[in-house]
Amino acid sequence: MKVGEPERLIIDGKRLDGRAFDELRPIKIEAGVLKRADGSAYLEWGGNKVMAACYGPREVHPRHLARPDSAILRCIYNMAAFSVSDRKRPGPDRRSVEISKVTREALEHVVFTHLFPRTAIDVFIEILQANAGTRCSGITAASVALADAGIPMADLVPACAAGKVGGEIVLDLNDVEDNYGEADLPVAITPKKGEVTLLQMDGNFTREEFEKAFKLAIKGCKKVHKIQKEALRKKYGGT
Amino acid sequence: MKVGEPERLIIDGKRLDGRAFDELRPIKIEAGVLKRADGSAYLEWGGNKVMAACYGPREVHPRHLARPDSAILRCIYNMAAFSVSDRKRPGPDRRSVEISKVTREALEHVVFTHLFPRTAIDVFIEILQANAGTRCSGITAASVALADAGIPMADLVPACAAGKVGGEIVLDLNDVEDNYGEADLPVAITPKKGEVTLLQMDGNFTREEFEKAFKLAIKGCKKVHKIQKEALRKKYGGT
Amino acid sequence: MKVGEPERLIIDGKRLDGRAFDELRPIKIEAGVLKRADGSAYLEWGGNKVMAACYGPREVHPRHLARPDSAILRCIYNMAAFSVSDRKRPGPDRRSVEISKVTREALEHVVFTHLFPRTAIDVFIEILQANAGTRCSGITAASVALADAGIPMADLVPACAAGKVGGEIVLDLNDVEDNYGEADLPVAITPKKGEVTLLQMDGNFTREEFEKAFKLAIKGCKKVHKIQKEALRKKYGGT
Amino acid sequence: MYDLIAEIKRDNIIQTLKAGKRVDNRGFDEYRPIAVEVGVGEKAEGSAIVQIGKTRVMAGVKLAIGEPFPDMPNSGVLTTNAELRPLASPTFEKGPPGEDTIELARVVDRGIRESECIDLEKLCRVEGEEVWIVFIDLHILDYDGNLFDACELGAISALVDTRLPKVEDGMIIYKEKTDERLPIKDLPVETTFAKIGDNIVVDPILDEEQVMDARLTVAYTKKGDICAMQKGGVGTFTEKEILEVIDRGLEKSKELRKHIPFKEV
Amino acid sequence: MYDLIAEIKRDNIIQTLKAGKRVDNRGFDEYRPIAVEVGVGEKAEGSAIVQIGKTRVMAGVKLAIGEPFPDMPNSGVLTTNAELRPLASPTFEKGPPGEDTIELARVVDRGIRESECIDLEKLCRVEGEEVWIVFIDLHILDYDGNLFDACELGAISALVDTRLPKVEDGMIIYKEKTDERLPIKDLPVETTFAKIGDNIVVDPILDEEQVMDARLTVAYTKKGDICAMQKGGVGTFTEKEILEVIDRGLEKSKELRKHIPFKEV
Amino acid sequence: MYDLIAEIKRDNIIQTLKAGKRVDNRGFDEYRPIAVEVGVGEKAEGSAIVQIGKTRVMAGVKLAIGEPFPDMPNSGVLTTNAELRPLASPTFEKGPPGEDTIELARVVDRGIRESECIDLEKLCRVEGEEVWIVFIDLHILDYDGNLFDACELGAISALVDTRLPKVEDGMIIYKEKTDERLPIKDLPVETTFAKIGDNIVVDPILDEEQVMDARLTVAYTKKGDICAMQKGGVGTFTEKEILEVIDRGLEKSKELRKHIPFKEV
C-alpha cells in the first residue's frame, strides 16, 4: 500500500468524488483564447487545466524535416513546473516525450496534411494544472485548437479514459483513482467513423473487463466530442 | 548577516582597502597579447585578471545566422574554473549567459557592423581571476581587443561600477564591498557622446543615491577610457 | 592498497588465471553475424564480448563533414550498461570518447578512404561484456567487420596489450591484472609492414621493460592477426 | 523575414510617435489594461495569471524543503525560472532556455531578491540544515510585449497568494495547505520603458519592442526606492533620459502595485 | 529515400497479404523463429540474448542498492532503459534516446510493472532507507522489426536469469553471485500486430513495419489478463479489430511464454 | 579551407625538414623558449601560466573536500579538465569539450596519476568519508601547437605551487591559505614528437601539427621511467622510431623539468 492511499475507492456504489461509474468530470472548453497562436483552446476538465495552441501551416526548420508531399505534424506536450504537487523540473522528460508521440499519432490521421506539402503544423499543449487524464485533456484541447486555426480536418478527435477502480469499471479517472486504481485505458477516436487513434493501457483487466472499459471510454469520447463542437459553435456560430 | 561578513565596510571615512570613495582600483591594460586572435587585450583591474580576444570579421557558421546587411557581433563571457573561490563548473551558466548578452549590447552600438555584411565578429572574454566588477572589466578589455583587431568603431566603450557600501556612494566595488554592500550599479558609456550602453543595478538606492552613484560611475568610465587609450597608444603610438 | 586487491598477481612464475607470461586469453571471432549492418563481427576474447559493425560507404550527414577527396571514417566505441560490474550510465563518457578517437586513428591508416570521396564509413563497437582489453578487442573486431563489409583495406589491424604485473612483463592483461598491475600497453599494428597505428601506455616501465613489453605486444598482435584471418577464411573461404 | 516586417512597422510606429501618439492609441505613460487573477492553480502553493493587454503569463509558486546555501545557513532559498513556451509566440522555440529567457528570469529574480520582498530568514526551519525552498516558475502563454513587467507582477502576486503546505515528519503533505503565508516584507514592481527613435514609452507592445532601440526596466520598492535596473537592446540612453525614466516609472509603479492582491496584516 | 523504397515494398506486401500470404511466407499469426539464450553476461546479474528472426536484442539486469521513492518506502525500484544502438540499423543514430526508443522502453517497462512480474516489496532491505534497484537495459543489436516483443521477452528472460550478488556492510560484491533469485510473481509477454491495409499480422518484420498503418502491442499475464497496451502509428483500428487482436495475441502469448527459461519453484 | 593551407605548408615544411632544418629555424630536438610563472591566481590554491613559444596555457588548482571513491577509501581524488577556449584559436568552438580536448585532459591526467606525482593517500582526511579533491583546470589561451607538453608542465607547476587552504569545522576558508603544500612525490614531464614525412621533431608548432602524420607523447618520471604514452594521428610509427622517440624524449624531459619551480624539501 502506497503512502496516502485511501482505504476504499468505491463506497456504497459511488466514487469518492460522488460521480456515477459512467460519469465524466465537468469539462469546459473555450476556443481562440490566445492572440499570437494561429489557433488555440483552453480546457478545464475536472482538476486539469490545459492550454493548447496551433501554429501553421508554416515553414519547416530545419528544412530536411520537410516532406515533399505533405505537411509534417509536430506535437509537444509539456507540464508546467507548478502543475503537479512535486515541482516538475522544466524541460522534456521520458513521459512527456512518449505522450507527445502518441498525441501526434492520435491527431495526425484526421489532418489533411497532403494539402500543405513542405510545411509544418505545430501543436503545443501546456498542462497548467494536472489531475489525471492530462493526455486525453491535451488531445481534446489540441483538436479544438487545430480547428480554430482553420486546419482542414476530416473530424475532431475527442479523447477519454476509462479504467478499473475498486473492482469497478469507471469512466474518466481522477487523481486518486488513477494513483490507487487497478487500470487506466485512455482512448481517442474519430467520432464520424468510430476509428481508434489512441489506445494505451496499463494495469490489469480481464478480457471482459477490457471490453467493458473500452466501450465505456468510447462512450466518453462521444460525450467529449459534443463539448468540443459546442466550444467551436460558441466561437464560430453555426449548428 | 552572512558568514564571513565584516562588521563595518567604511571605517573613519575610508574603505577597507584604503581607497577614497571615488577612487578606482589600479588598472593595467595591454593590447595585442595573443598570437592567434585577430585582436586581444589583457587587463588587470584590482584583483580581476581578464583576457579578451576578437576574431573577425569572419564567415558565419551556421550560415542562417548571418545578416545580409551587417555583421553579427557575438560575445562569450566565461569564467575559468579557478577564477573564484568555489571552483566554477566549466561551461556556461545562467549568470554568464546574461553577462554575455549585456556585454554584446554594450559593445554593438559602437561597432560599424554595416561595413561587413554576412560576417561575424566574435568577442571572447575569459575571466582568469575574479574580484568583483568582472563584467565591467570584460567590456573594457573587449573594447580594446576590438580596436586591436582593427574593427572600425565609433568609440571605445569603457565600463565601471559605482555602488553603495556602508551607506556611502563609492566607485568600483571590490569583492567584499560587492558581497556585503547595499547596491551595485555597473555602467558602460561611449565617451565621445556620453551615451549609456550598459546599465544594470541591484540592491537599494533612493532616487538621490542613484543619481549620485550613476554620475560617479560615469566619471569612473571616463577614467577607464583614458587607460584604454593609453594601452592602444602604447602599442600603436599616436596621441 | 585498493579494496579487493589480491596479495600477489604472480604465483610460482604463473599468472592467477594459469597463463604463461606470453600467453593470450582464448579468442573467438565470427564474421558477418548481423543482418542490417554492411559488415559485422562478433568477438569473444577472454571475458570480453564485443560486437562490431560497419556501415558504408554511405552519405554523410551533416554534409559539411564530407571531404571532397576521401571518405571520412567515424568510430563509436560504446559500453553496454550491463557490461561492467557497476552499471555504466548509457551515453558517451570521457573514456569512451577517447577510445573512439584512438580506435579511428588505429584503423584509418589501412582503409582506402580516397576511393570513396564525399562518403562516410561508420564503425560501431559495442562492448557487451568487459574484462580488460576492450579497446584492443574492439579494434580487432572492427577490422574484421570492415573487411566483412567489403571495404578495401591495405591490411587488417590486430591489436593486443602487454603490461607489467607483479614485476613481470606479460601479454594480454585480464581484469585483475589490469586493475592491480603496474603498467598496461595497448598496441595495434599493420602486420604486413609492421607499422604501429595504436600506442597508449599507463603505469610504470623502465626503458628496458618498455621495450620488452612493446615487443611482446607486437607478437600478440601477430597472433591475433591469425585469428582474424581465420575468421574471414571461415566465412569467405580462400587461404 | 522578421526584419522586413520590422522596417514597415518601424516607420509607422515612429511617425505615430512623432505625432505624439502610439499605434494602439495609448498615451506614452499609459499601460494597457491589466488583469491579475490569483489562486488559479490547486497544485501550486500560490499562483497567478497576469494579463497586460494581450500578454499573458501564468506564475506558480512551489515550495520544497531542502538545505540552505553554506554561506547563508539560516536563510531560505529563492529560485526564479521563466519558460518562454513555444505556444506563446511563433518565434519561441523548444529547447533549453535562451539568453532572453534567462535575462527575464534573472531580472525578475533581482527585483524580488533585492527588495527583500520575502523575509528569507523566516524560511529557515533548522539552521544550516533545513530551509524552505521557494520556486517561482513563470510560464509565458501569450507574448505581446513587455514580459518583464508582467512576469514581475505575476511572481509577486503568486507569492502573496502562497499558503504553506502542511509538514509532517519533515515531509510535505502538498494536498493540505495551511493558513500560513510567506513572510512578505515588500512588494517590488517593475516598470519597463522602450526608447524608439527619440521617444520613450511605457509598456511596449510587441510591435514596439521589435523596432525599439533600447529598453530600460526599473524595479521599485513600496517606499519608492530603486532595487533593480536592466537596460536592454543595442541602442543607448542619455544620462538625462535615464533619470527621466526613473521618475516616470515611479509613478507607474504605484499604479501597478494596486493590482497585487495583498492585504496588509 | 526511405519513402521510395517503402512505396515499392508497400505494393508488394499488400498484394501478397491480399492473396492471404506474407512476403516471408509466414502465416498471419505466425512468429518468426525465436531463440532465447540466458546467462550470456558475467558482469550482469542476469542477461539474455533474444532473437526473433533476424531481430536481435541483448538484455542485461544490473542490481544496485539505493533509496526507495518517498511514496513507496517499502518497495524496490525498477527502471527500464533501451538503447537503439547505431550498429543495429542504418537509421539509428547516436545521441540521446529519441521518441521511438523512449516509447519502447516505457512500454516494456509497463508490461513488467503492471503485471507485477517482480514482487518489489520483497526487494526492500530497510524500509524507507535501502532497497534494491533493478536496472533492465535493452541493447538492440540487429533490427529487423518487432522490437517490442523481442525486448519484453529479453527483459523477462534476463530477470528470471538474475541472481542477487553478495552484500557485505551494505556494499555489493558484484563478483560473488548468491543463489538467490529475484522474487518473480508473473511472466508477462507482449505480442505485437501490424495493420497493413485491411490485414493484421503478428510479429511484423521491418519491411512490414515500414509500410504498416498502425501497430498494436498487448501485454498479457500468465493468467491471460491484459496488463499493458500501446497503439502506435498514424493509422487507426476499429473497435472490432482491437478486440480481435487481443484474442489472437492471447494465443500467441502462450507460445512466447514457453521461451522464458523459468522453472516454477 | 584548412586543407588548402595545409597542402602548401606541408610542402614547405617537408622540404625544409629534408634539408635538415625547421621552418622556424629550430633543431629537430629543440624546444621553443619556455616560460613558467606560478602564483598568478589568488583565488586558486595553485596556479601557473606556461608559455612554449606562442602557445600559452593557464593552469589552476582548486581544492575541495569530498567523499573518496568506494574502492579507494583512503585516497584523495584527482581530476583533470582542459578547456580549449575559443579565444585561443579560430578553430576552437564553444560548446562541450570535443574529443581533442578530452584526449588532452586524459593524457595529462595519466602523466600525473601514473607517476604518482601526488601522494593521494596523504590527502585522506577521514578514511572512507572525507578526502581532499584536487581539481586541475587547464585553460588554453593561445594555441600554437604542442598543448600536451604545455599542459602537463602547467599542471605540475600549479600543483607544486599549491598551498592548502585553512579548514574550520570541515568547511574550507578559501581566503586563508596555510603553508602546507601538496604531498609531491614525483615530477612527471611529457615530451611530444611529431612525425612529418620521414622526420621526427620535438615540440611541433601549429603549422607542423597541421601537416604531421602522427604524434607521440611520452611522460617520464624523475627517475627516467616511462609513465604514460599516447600516439595520435592517422599515420604510423615503426618499432624503431618509437624506441628512438623514447630516448630522445628522455633527454628533453630533463630540460623541461628544470622549469618546474619545485624545491626539494
PDB file of N, CA, C and O in Angstrom, chain E residues 89-135:
ATOM      1  N   SER E  89      21.037  -0.701 -37.108  1.00  0.00           N
ATOM      2  CA  SER E  89      20.235  -0.242 -38.241  1.00  0.00           C
ATOM      3  C   SER E  89      20.857   1.009 -38.831  1.00  0.00           C
ATOM      4  O   SER E  89      21.343   1.865 -38.096  1.00  0.00           O
ATOM      5  N   PRO E  90      20.797   1.168 -40.149  1.00  0.00           N
ATOM      6  CA  PRO E  90      21.327   2.400 -40.737  1.00  0.00           C
ATOM      7  C   PRO E  90      20.543   3.635 -40.316  1.00  0.00           C
ATOM      8  O   PRO E  90      21.019   4.756 -40.476  1.00  0.00           O
ATOM      9  N   THR E  91      19.354   3.454 -39.782  1.00  0.00           N
ATOM     10  CA  THR E  91      18.550   4.621 -39.416  1.00  0.00           C
ATOM     11  C   THR E  91      18.675   5.000 -37.944  1.00  0.00           C
ATOM     12  O   THR E  91      18.150   6.022 -37.530  1.00  0.00           O
ATOM     13  N   PHE E  92      19.324   4.166 -37.155  1.00  0.00           N
ATOM     14  CA  PHE E  92      19.517   4.539 -35.751  1.00  0.00           C
ATOM     15  C   PHE E  92      20.701   5.486 -35.661  1.00  0.00           C
ATOM     16  O   PHE E  92      21.739   5.246 -36.252  1.00  0.00           O
ATOM     17  N   GLU E  93      20.554   6.518 -34.888  1.00  0.00           N
ATOM     18  CA  GLU E  93      21.625   7.489 -34.788  1.00  0.00           C
ATOM     19  C   GLU E  93      22.175   7.565 -33.382  1.00  0.00           C
ATOM     20  O   GLU E  93      21.490   7.253 -32.413  1.00  0.00           O
ATOM     21  N   LYS E  94      23.423   7.985 -33.304  1.00  0.00           N
ATOM     22  CA  LYS E  94      23.992   8.220 -31.982  1.00  0.00           C
ATOM     23  C   LYS E  94      23.279   9.414 -31.346  1.00  0.00           C
ATOM     24  O   LYS E  94      22.547  10.131 -32.025  1.00  0.00           O
ATOM     25  N   GLY E  95      23.508   9.619 -30.103  1.00  0.00           N
ATOM     26  CA  GLY E  95      22.852  10.741 -29.438  1.00  0.00           C
ATOM     27  C   GLY E  95      21.856  10.243 -28.428  1.00  0.00           C
ATOM     28  O   GLY E  95      21.659   9.036 -28.276  1.00  0.00           O
ATOM     29  N   PRO E  96      21.235  11.166 -27.702  1.00  0.00           N
ATOM     30  CA  PRO E  96      20.298  10.773 -26.651  1.00  0.00           C
ATOM     31  C   PRO E  96      19.088  10.051 -27.242  1.00  0.00           C
ATOM     32  O   PRO E  96      18.773  10.231 -28.415  1.00  0.00           O
ATOM     33  N   PRO E  97      18.438   9.195 -26.450  1.00  0.00           N
ATOM     34  CA  PRO E  97      17.332   8.401 -26.970  1.00  0.00           C
ATOM     35  C   PRO E  97      16.221   9.253 -27.578  1.00  0.00           C
ATOM     36  O   PRO E  97      15.812  10.256 -26.998  1.00  0.00           O
ATOM     37  N   GLY E  98      15.745   8.876 -28.733  1.00  0.00           N
ATOM     38  CA  GLY E  98      14.642   9.566 -29.392  1.00  0.00           C
ATOM     39  C   GLY E  98      13.304   9.032 -28.911  1.00  0.00           C
ATOM     40  O   GLY E  98      13.226   8.188 -28.020  1.00  0.00           O
ATOM     41  N   GLU E  99      12.233   9.502 -29.526  1.00  0.00           N
ATOM     42  CA  GLU E  99      10.910   9.149 -29.029  1.00  0.00           C
ATOM     43  C   GLU E  99      10.609   7.664 -29.233  1.00  0.00           C
ATOM     44  O   GLU E  99       9.932   7.060 -28.400  1.00  0.00           O
ATOM     45  N   ASP E 100      11.119   7.064 -30.303  1.00  0.00           N
ATOM     46  CA  ASP E 100      10.862   5.634 -30.507  1.00  0.00           C
ATOM     47  C   ASP E 100      11.518   4.803 -29.405  1.00  0.00           C
ATOM     48  O   ASP E 100      10.939   3.848 -28.895  1.00  0.00           O
ATOM     49  N   THR E 101      12.742   5.171 -29.062  1.00  0.00           N
ATOM     50  CA  THR E 101      13.467   4.452 -28.017  1.00  0.00           C
ATOM     51  C   THR E 101      12.763   4.597 -26.673  1.00  0.00           C
ATOM     52  O   THR E 101      12.631   3.620 -25.920  1.00  0.00           O
ATOM     53  N   ILE E 102      12.325   5.796 -26.408  1.00  0.00           N
ATOM     54  CA  ILE E 102      11.673   6.051 -25.130  1.00  0.00           C
ATOM     55  C   ILE E 102      10.345   5.308 -25.051  1.00  0.00           C
ATOM     56  O   ILE E 102      10.024   4.680 -24.038  1.00  0.00           O
ATOM     57  N   GLU E 103       9.587   5.342 -26.143  1.00  0.00           N
ATOM     58  CA  GLU E 103       8.317   4.606 -26.146  1.00  0.00           C
ATOM     59  C   GLU E 103       8.568   3.111 -25.916  1.00  0.00           C
ATOM     60  O   GLU E 103       7.904   2.474 -25.107  1.00  0.00           O
ATOM     61  N   LEU E 104       9.551   2.579 -26.620  1.00  0.00           N
ATOM     62  CA  LEU E 104       9.878   1.157 -26.479  1.00  0.00           C
ATOM     63  C   LEU E 104      10.185   0.809 -25.023  1.00  0.00           C
ATOM     64  O   LEU E 104       9.616  -0.135 -24.453  1.00  0.00           O
ATOM     65  N   ALA E 105      11.067   1.579 -24.411  1.00  0.00           N
ATOM     66  CA  ALA E 105      11.459   1.282 -23.032  1.00  0.00           C
ATOM     67  C   ALA E 105      10.277   1.393 -22.089  1.00  0.00           C
ATOM     68  O   ALA E 105      10.105   0.582 -21.173  1.00  0.00           O
ATOM     69  N   ARG E 106       9.439   2.383 -22.318  1.00  0.00           N
ATOM     70  CA  ARG E 106       8.326   2.608 -21.413  1.00  0.00           C
ATOM     71  C   ARG E 106       7.250   1.538 -21.556  1.00  0.00           C
ATOM     72  O   ARG E 106       6.607   1.145 -20.573  1.00  0.00           O
ATOM     73  N   VAL E 107       7.046   1.056 -22.773  1.00  0.00           N
ATOM     74  CA  VAL E 107       6.030   0.018 -22.960  1.00  0.00           C
ATOM     75  C   VAL E 107       6.517  -1.309 -22.369  1.00  0.00           C
ATOM     76  O   VAL E 107       5.757  -2.032 -21.715  1.00  0.00           O
ATOM     77  N   VAL E 108       7.798  -1.618 -22.578  1.00  0.00           N
ATOM     78  CA  VAL E 108       8.353  -2.830 -21.958  1.00  0.00           C
ATOM     79  C   VAL E 108       8.243  -2.710 -20.434  1.00  0.00           C
ATOM     80  O   VAL E 108       7.838  -3.643 -19.745  1.00  0.00           O
ATOM     81  N   ASP E 109       8.589  -1.550 -19.946  1.00  0.00           N
ATOM     82  CA  ASP E 109       8.526  -1.315 -18.508  1.00  0.00           C
ATOM     83  C   ASP E 109       7.104  -1.515 -17.972  1.00  0.00           C
ATOM     84  O   ASP E 109       6.905  -2.133 -16.925  1.00  0.00           O
ATOM     85  N   ARG E 110       6.131  -1.014 -18.702  1.00  0.00           N
ATOM     86  CA  ARG E 110       4.751  -1.135 -18.224  1.00  0.00           C
ATOM     87  C   ARG E 110       4.308  -2.586 -18.166  1.00  0.00           C
ATOM     88  O   ARG E 110       3.616  -3.000 -17.233  1.00  0.00           O
ATOM     89  N   GLY E 111       4.719  -3.358 -19.173  1.00  0.00           N
ATOM     90  CA  GLY E 111       4.378  -4.780 -19.159  1.00  0.00           C
ATOM     91  C   GLY E 111       4.878  -5.458 -17.893  1.00  0.00           C
ATOM     92  O   GLY E 111       4.173  -6.232 -17.241  1.00  0.00           O
ATOM     93  N   ILE E 112       6.122  -5.128 -17.538  1.00  0.00           N
ATOM     94  CA  ILE E 112       6.733  -5.753 -16.355  1.00  0.00           C
ATOM     95  C   ILE E 112       6.086  -5.227 -15.073  1.00  0.00           C
ATOM     96  O   ILE E 112       5.720  -5.982 -14.176  1.00  0.00           O
ATOM     97  N   ARG E 113       5.938  -3.928 -15.018  1.00  0.00           N
ATOM     98  CA  ARG E 113       5.458  -3.280 -13.812  1.00  0.00           C
ATOM     99  C   ARG E 113       4.001  -3.648 -13.536  1.00  0.00           C
ATOM    100  O   ARG E 113       3.634  -4.007 -12.410  1.00  0.00           O
ATOM    101  N   GLU E 114       3.167  -3.566 -14.549  1.00  0.00           N
ATOM    102  CA  GLU E 114       1.731  -3.712 -14.334  1.00  0.00           C
ATOM    103  C   GLU E 114       1.323  -5.167 -14.126  1.00  0.00           C
ATOM    104  O   GLU E 114       0.295  -5.445 -13.519  1.00  0.00           O
ATOM    105  N   SER E 115       2.131  -6.082 -14.634  1.00  0.00           N
ATOM    106  CA  SER E 115       1.851  -7.495 -14.371  1.00  0.00           C
ATOM    107  C   SER E 115       2.304  -7.888 -12.974  1.00  0.00           C
ATOM    108  O   SER E 115       2.084  -9.009 -12.540  1.00  0.00           O
ATOM    109  N   GLU E 116       2.982  -6.960 -12.301  1.00  0.00           N
ATOM    110  CA  GLU E 116       3.610  -7.255 -11.010  1.00  0.00           C
ATOM    111  C   GLU E 116       4.520  -8.470 -11.103  1.00  0.00           C
ATOM    112  O   GLU E 116       4.563  -9.333 -10.222  1.00  0.00           O
ATOM    113  N   CYS E 117       5.219  -8.511 -12.211  1.00  0.00           N
ATOM    114  CA  CYS E 117       6.173  -9.581 -12.510  1.00  0.00           C
ATOM    115  C   CYS E 117       7.142  -9.786 -11.353  1.00  0.00           C
ATOM    116  O   CYS E 117       7.409 -10.906 -10.930  1.00  0.00           O
ATOM    117  N   ILE E 118       7.683  -8.697 -10.833  1.00  0.00           N
ATOM    118  CA  ILE E 118       8.593  -8.771  -9.693  1.00  0.00           C
ATOM    119  C   ILE E 118       7.838  -8.303  -8.448  1.00  0.00           C
ATOM    120  O   ILE E 118       7.147  -7.289  -8.484  1.00  0.00           O
ATOM    121  N   ASP E 119       8.010  -9.016  -7.372  1.00  0.00           N
ATOM    122  CA  ASP E 119       7.408  -8.599  -6.104  1.00  0.00           C
ATOM    123  C   ASP E 119       8.324  -7.542  -5.483  1.00  0.00           C
ATOM    124  O   ASP E 119       9.233  -7.852  -4.714  1.00  0.00           O
ATOM    125  N   LEU E 120       8.077  -6.295  -5.859  1.00  0.00           N
ATOM    126  CA  LEU E 120       9.020  -5.226  -5.481  1.00  0.00           C
ATOM    127  C   LEU E 120       9.131  -5.052  -3.969  1.00  0.00           C
ATOM    128  O   LEU E 120      10.164  -4.625  -3.468  1.00  0.00           O
ATOM    129  N   GLU E 121       8.075  -5.402  -3.241  1.00  0.00           N
ATOM    130  CA  GLU E 121       8.153  -5.225  -1.785  1.00  0.00           C
ATOM    131  C   GLU E 121       9.195  -6.161  -1.171  1.00  0.00           C
ATOM    132  O   GLU E 121       9.760  -5.855  -0.122  1.00  0.00           O
ATOM    133  N   LYS E 122       9.422  -7.282  -1.829  1.00  0.00           N
ATOM    134  CA  LYS E 122      10.451  -8.194  -1.316  1.00  0.00           C
ATOM    135  C   LYS E 122      11.853  -7.658  -1.581  1.00  0.00           C
ATOM    136  O   LYS E 122      12.838  -8.216  -1.103  1.00  0.00           O
ATOM    137  N   LEU E 123      11.947  -6.593  -2.360  1.00  0.00           N
ATOM    138  CA  LEU E 123      13.262  -6.005  -2.640  1.00  0.00           C
ATOM    139  C   LEU E 123      13.591  -4.849  -1.700  1.00  0.00           C
ATOM    140  O   LEU E 123      14.573  -4.149  -1.880  1.00  0.00           O
ATOM    141  N   CYS E 124      12.754  -4.681  -0.699  1.00  0.00           N
ATOM    142  CA  CYS E 124      13.047  -3.679   0.334  1.00  0.00           C
ATOM    143  C   CYS E 124      14.056  -4.281   1.307  1.00  0.00           C
ATOM    144  O   CYS E 124      13.892  -5.409   1.764  1.00  0.00           O
ATOM    145  N   ARG E 125      15.084  -3.558   1.628  1.00  0.00           N
ATOM    146  CA  ARG E 125      16.088  -4.043   2.576  1.00  0.00           C
ATOM    147  C   ARG E 125      15.899  -3.384   3.944  1.00  0.00           C
ATOM    148  O   ARG E 125      15.868  -4.072   4.960  1.00  0.00           O
ATOM    149  N   VAL E 126      15.790  -2.057   3.954  1.00  0.00           N
ATOM    150  CA  VAL E 126      15.487  -1.336   5.195  1.00  0.00           C
ATOM    151  C   VAL E 126      14.410  -0.315   4.838  1.00  0.00           C
ATOM    152  O   VAL E 126      14.650   0.569   4.004  1.00  0.00           O
ATOM    153  N   GLU E 127      13.242  -0.447   5.410  1.00  0.00           N
ATOM    154  CA  GLU E 127      12.119   0.382   4.989  1.00  0.00           C
ATOM    155  C   GLU E 127      12.466   1.868   4.967  1.00  0.00           C
ATOM    156  O   GLU E 127      13.003   2.415   5.923  1.00  0.00           O
ATOM    157  N   GLY E 128      12.164   2.494   3.856  1.00  0.00           N
ATOM    158  CA  GLY E 128      12.362   3.930   3.718  1.00  0.00           C
ATOM    159  C   GLY E 128      13.802   4.332   3.509  1.00  0.00           C
ATOM    160  O   GLY E 128      14.102   5.505   3.300  1.00  0.00           O
ATOM    161  N   GLU E 129      14.709   3.358   3.572  1.00  0.00           N
ATOM    162  CA  GLU E 129      16.123   3.734   3.503  1.00  0.00           C
ATOM    163  C   GLU E 129      16.902   3.025   2.407  1.00  0.00           C
ATOM    164  O   GLU E 129      17.667   3.651   1.685  1.00  0.00           O
ATOM    165  N   GLU E 130      16.695   1.726   2.322  1.00  0.00           N
ATOM    166  CA  GLU E 130      17.599   0.957   1.479  1.00  0.00           C
ATOM    167  C   GLU E 130      16.815  -0.132   0.759  1.00  0.00           C
ATOM    168  O   GLU E 130      16.226  -1.004   1.402  1.00  0.00           O
ATOM    169  N   VAL E 131      16.811  -0.060  -0.540  1.00  0.00           N
ATOM    170  CA  VAL E 131      16.103  -1.077  -1.333  1.00  0.00           C
ATOM    171  C   VAL E 131      16.985  -1.475  -2.511  1.00  0.00           C
ATOM    172  O   VAL E 131      17.939  -0.790  -2.867  1.00  0.00           O
ATOM    173  N   TRP E 132      16.647  -2.610  -3.116  1.00  0.00           N
ATOM    174  CA  TRP E 132      17.305  -2.993  -4.361  1.00  0.00           C
ATOM    175  C   TRP E 132      16.767  -2.142  -5.503  1.00  0.00           C
ATOM    176  O   TRP E 132      15.559  -1.929  -5.616  1.00  0.00           O
ATOM    177  N   ILE E 133      17.689  -1.677  -6.328  1.00  0.00           N
ATOM    178  CA  ILE E 133      17.324  -1.015  -7.582  1.00  0.00           C
ATOM    179  C   ILE E 133      17.588  -2.016  -8.701  1.00  0.00           C
ATOM    180  O   ILE E 133      18.693  -2.562  -8.782  1.00  0.00           O
ATOM    181  N   VAL E 134      16.592  -2.277  -9.509  1.00  0.00           N
ATOM    182  CA  VAL E 134      16.737  -3.228 -10.611  1.00  0.00           C
ATOM    183  C   VAL E 134      16.813  -2.433 -11.917  1.00  0.00           C
ATOM    184  O   VAL E 134      15.851  -1.765 -12.309  1.00  0.00           O
ATOM    185  N   PHE E 135      17.967  -2.469 -12.556  1.00  0.00           N
ATOM    186  CA  PHE E 135      18.128  -1.825 -13.860  1.00  0.00           C
ATOM    187  C   PHE E 135      17.988  -2.865 -14.966  1.00  0.00           C
ATOM    188  O   PHE E 135      18.767  -3.823 -15.000  1.00  0.00           O
TER     189      PHE E 135
END
